[in-house]
Amino acid sequence: MSLRRILTLPSHLNALGAYTSLSAARFYGYYTKRRLHGTAVRLTDGVFTGLSDNRLPMPWIEAWRLQQEKKNVASDEAKPQARDLTPKKMSDSYHRVVLPLGRDPWLSDTYINASGHIRLGTIFMDLDALSGIIVYKHTGPGVTAVTAALDRITIAHPLTEICDLEYSGQVTYASGRSSVEITCKVARARDQGEPSKAEDVLLTCTFTMVALDGNTKKSVAIPPLLWSNPEEEKIFKAGEAKALAKKRKLKTSLLETEPNDPESALIHKIWLRQVAYRDPNNSIRQPANVISMSKTRLSTASIMQPQYRNRHQTMIFGGFHLKQTFELAFCCASSFAHARPTFISADPCTFRNPVPVGSVLYLTATVVYTDPPLLELSEEESEPQQKDSKDPVTRLHVRVDSKVRDVEHGIAKPTGQFNYTFSVPKSVKVLPHTYQEYMMYIDARRRVQLGDVQDRQDHPDTELWQLQRLQPAEHVNLTE
C-alpha cells in the first residue's frame, strides 16, 4: 500500500494521522500489517502519546452507554477505595518525558505552526497532561484530580532551533488537604546522562490540582509533602507563600473592592479624553492607532467532542481548554494590531467550572490594555511615548472570558478568565468606553504592573524594556 493510499483512507482512519506522533515508517507499517480486527491505536487528540497512553481507560462509546445506564464511568483509579495518606517525598512524584521534536519530523504536524515556530498552545496542553500523571503519583488511586488553577508563565530562554524537548515535573507543595501544587518544566533535551543547563529551560509553570471524591465530587485529603534537603524546603515554602498570596489577592479583586484613588483619577482622565475626541469644537481628534475596546473583541463557539475528554470520561480536558483560549488570544492580538504577536506571558488563571462533553464552549477575547497606554497618571499632559519611535513595540494584554452551556442552551456557567500578554512591532492603543470596560482596563493594568515587579525580581540584571522587546524573528520559536 502506498503512502498516498494511506493518506486517502476513510476519514475515521485518516484522522489518526493528525494526532499521532508516529514516524512515517511506523505510520506506513501500521496499516500494512495484517490485522483481523479494526481496532485503532488508542490516541488522545493533540496530546503527545507519551503523556496519553493511559489517560483514557475505555472507548467513548462504552463510557456513553454506562452514562446512559446511570452507572459510574470513572476509571478504576478514581473510584473510592481505601487510601494511603502516608506523607510522600517530592521525588516520589517526579516524571520525565522526552518529546522527540528534532528526531521525528511527523511531530511537526502537531507542534509546529505555519511560520515554523513551536505552538505554545500545544505545549500548554501537554503540560496539563503531565501534571495529571504527576498528581496521581502523589495521591494514589481512589480520587478524582482536576485542574483548578495555573500560575504565571513566561518564556525563560527562547529556543533558537527545533530540537527534542524534555517535559519534567513533580509535586512541590501539598499541605495534606485537598489541593496540590505541581511544577512543570520544558527544556531542551540533552543526551542521556548529560546534565541540563539553566539556558536550556524554555519555560516553567505551576498547576494547582484538587482531589475530589469520585462519587460525591467533594474535596478529599491527600498525602502531605515532605522535603528532604534545604533546596526542597525552599521550594515547599515558596509554594506555601503562593497559596497564601492567592487568598489575599481575592480580597483586593475589583469584584470585592472599588478602584483606589489613583485608579479612579486615571479613569476620569481617560473619560475626559474620550469626551474631547467627540467634541466637534475641540481640536483633539482620535488618532488612527487608538482603537475602541469594543472593536477588539473576537468570539468563538464550539461543541465539545469526546476526543477532547479527560480521563474521567465526561468532562473536557483542561489542557485543551487552555489551548483554545491561548490561540484565540493570539488571533485577537493579531487582528487588533495587524501584526504578528510574540508571546510574553500568561497570567494566573482559575478554572471555575468543568466543561462537560457535548456542551457548547463560548470564548470571547478582548484587548483590554496596551503599554505604552493612551494616558497615565502624571503631571505631564503629553501622552506616554514609545522608547524608540522608529522601532515601536507595544505590549498587548488580551483577556479571554470563557463560559459553557448545554446544547439546549440552558443556564450559562463561567469556566474561567484567561489573560495573556503579547508584544507587537507597532504603536497601537486601546480606549475603554463603558464602566465595565474601564474595570477590565484597570484589572489588566494591575496584572501588567504585578508582572513587571515579578520580572524585575527574576531578572535583576536586565532592563525591563529589554524583557518586553521580545521581537518575532526567524531564529526564535516563541509564537502560537
Short mmCIF file of C-alpha atoms in Angstrom, two decimals, residues 135 138-139 146 148-149 171 173-182 207-212 219-225 239 243 246-247:
data_model
loop_
_atom_site.label_atom_id
_atom_site.label_comp_id
_atom_site.label_asym_id
_atom_site.label_seq_id
_atom_site.Cartn_x
_atom_site.Cartn_y
_atom_site.Cartn_z
CA VAL A 135 -0.74 14.22 40.70
CA HIS A 138 1.27 11.60 44.71
CA THR A 139 -2.37 10.96 45.61
CA VAL A 146 -8.96 18.11 38.39
CA ALA A 148 -8.04 24.17 39.42
CA ALA A 149 -5.55 26.92 38.54
CA VAL A 171 4.71 17.92 43.29
CA TYR A 173 3.61 21.79 47.64
CA ALA A 174 0.91 19.78 49.41
CA SER A 175 -0.27 20.54 52.92
CA GLY A 176 -2.30 17.35 53.25
CA ARG A 177 -5.62 18.99 52.44
CA SER A 178 -7.25 18.66 49.01
CA SER A 179 -5.06 20.88 46.81
CA VAL A 180 -1.62 20.15 45.46
CA GLU A 181 0.89 22.31 43.56
CA ILE A 182 2.75 20.76 40.63
CA PHE A 207 -0.52 23.92 38.16
CA THR A 208 -2.84 23.63 41.14
CA MET A 209 -4.82 20.39 41.18
CA VAL A 210 -7.66 19.50 43.55
CA ALA A 211 -8.52 15.96 44.71
CA LEU A 212 -12.23 15.08 44.78
CA SER A 219 -12.76 17.60 48.25
CA VAL A 220 -10.76 14.88 50.00
CA ALA A 221 -7.47 14.84 51.87
CA ILE A 222 -4.26 13.80 50.13
CA PRO A 223 -0.83 12.76 51.45
CA PRO A 224 1.18 15.75 52.76
CA LEU A 225 4.55 16.51 51.15
CA GLY A 239 4.56 27.10 47.33
CA ALA A 243 -1.08 29.70 48.31
CA LYS A 246 -3.74 33.87 46.24
CA LYS A 247 -6.16 34.12 49.16
#
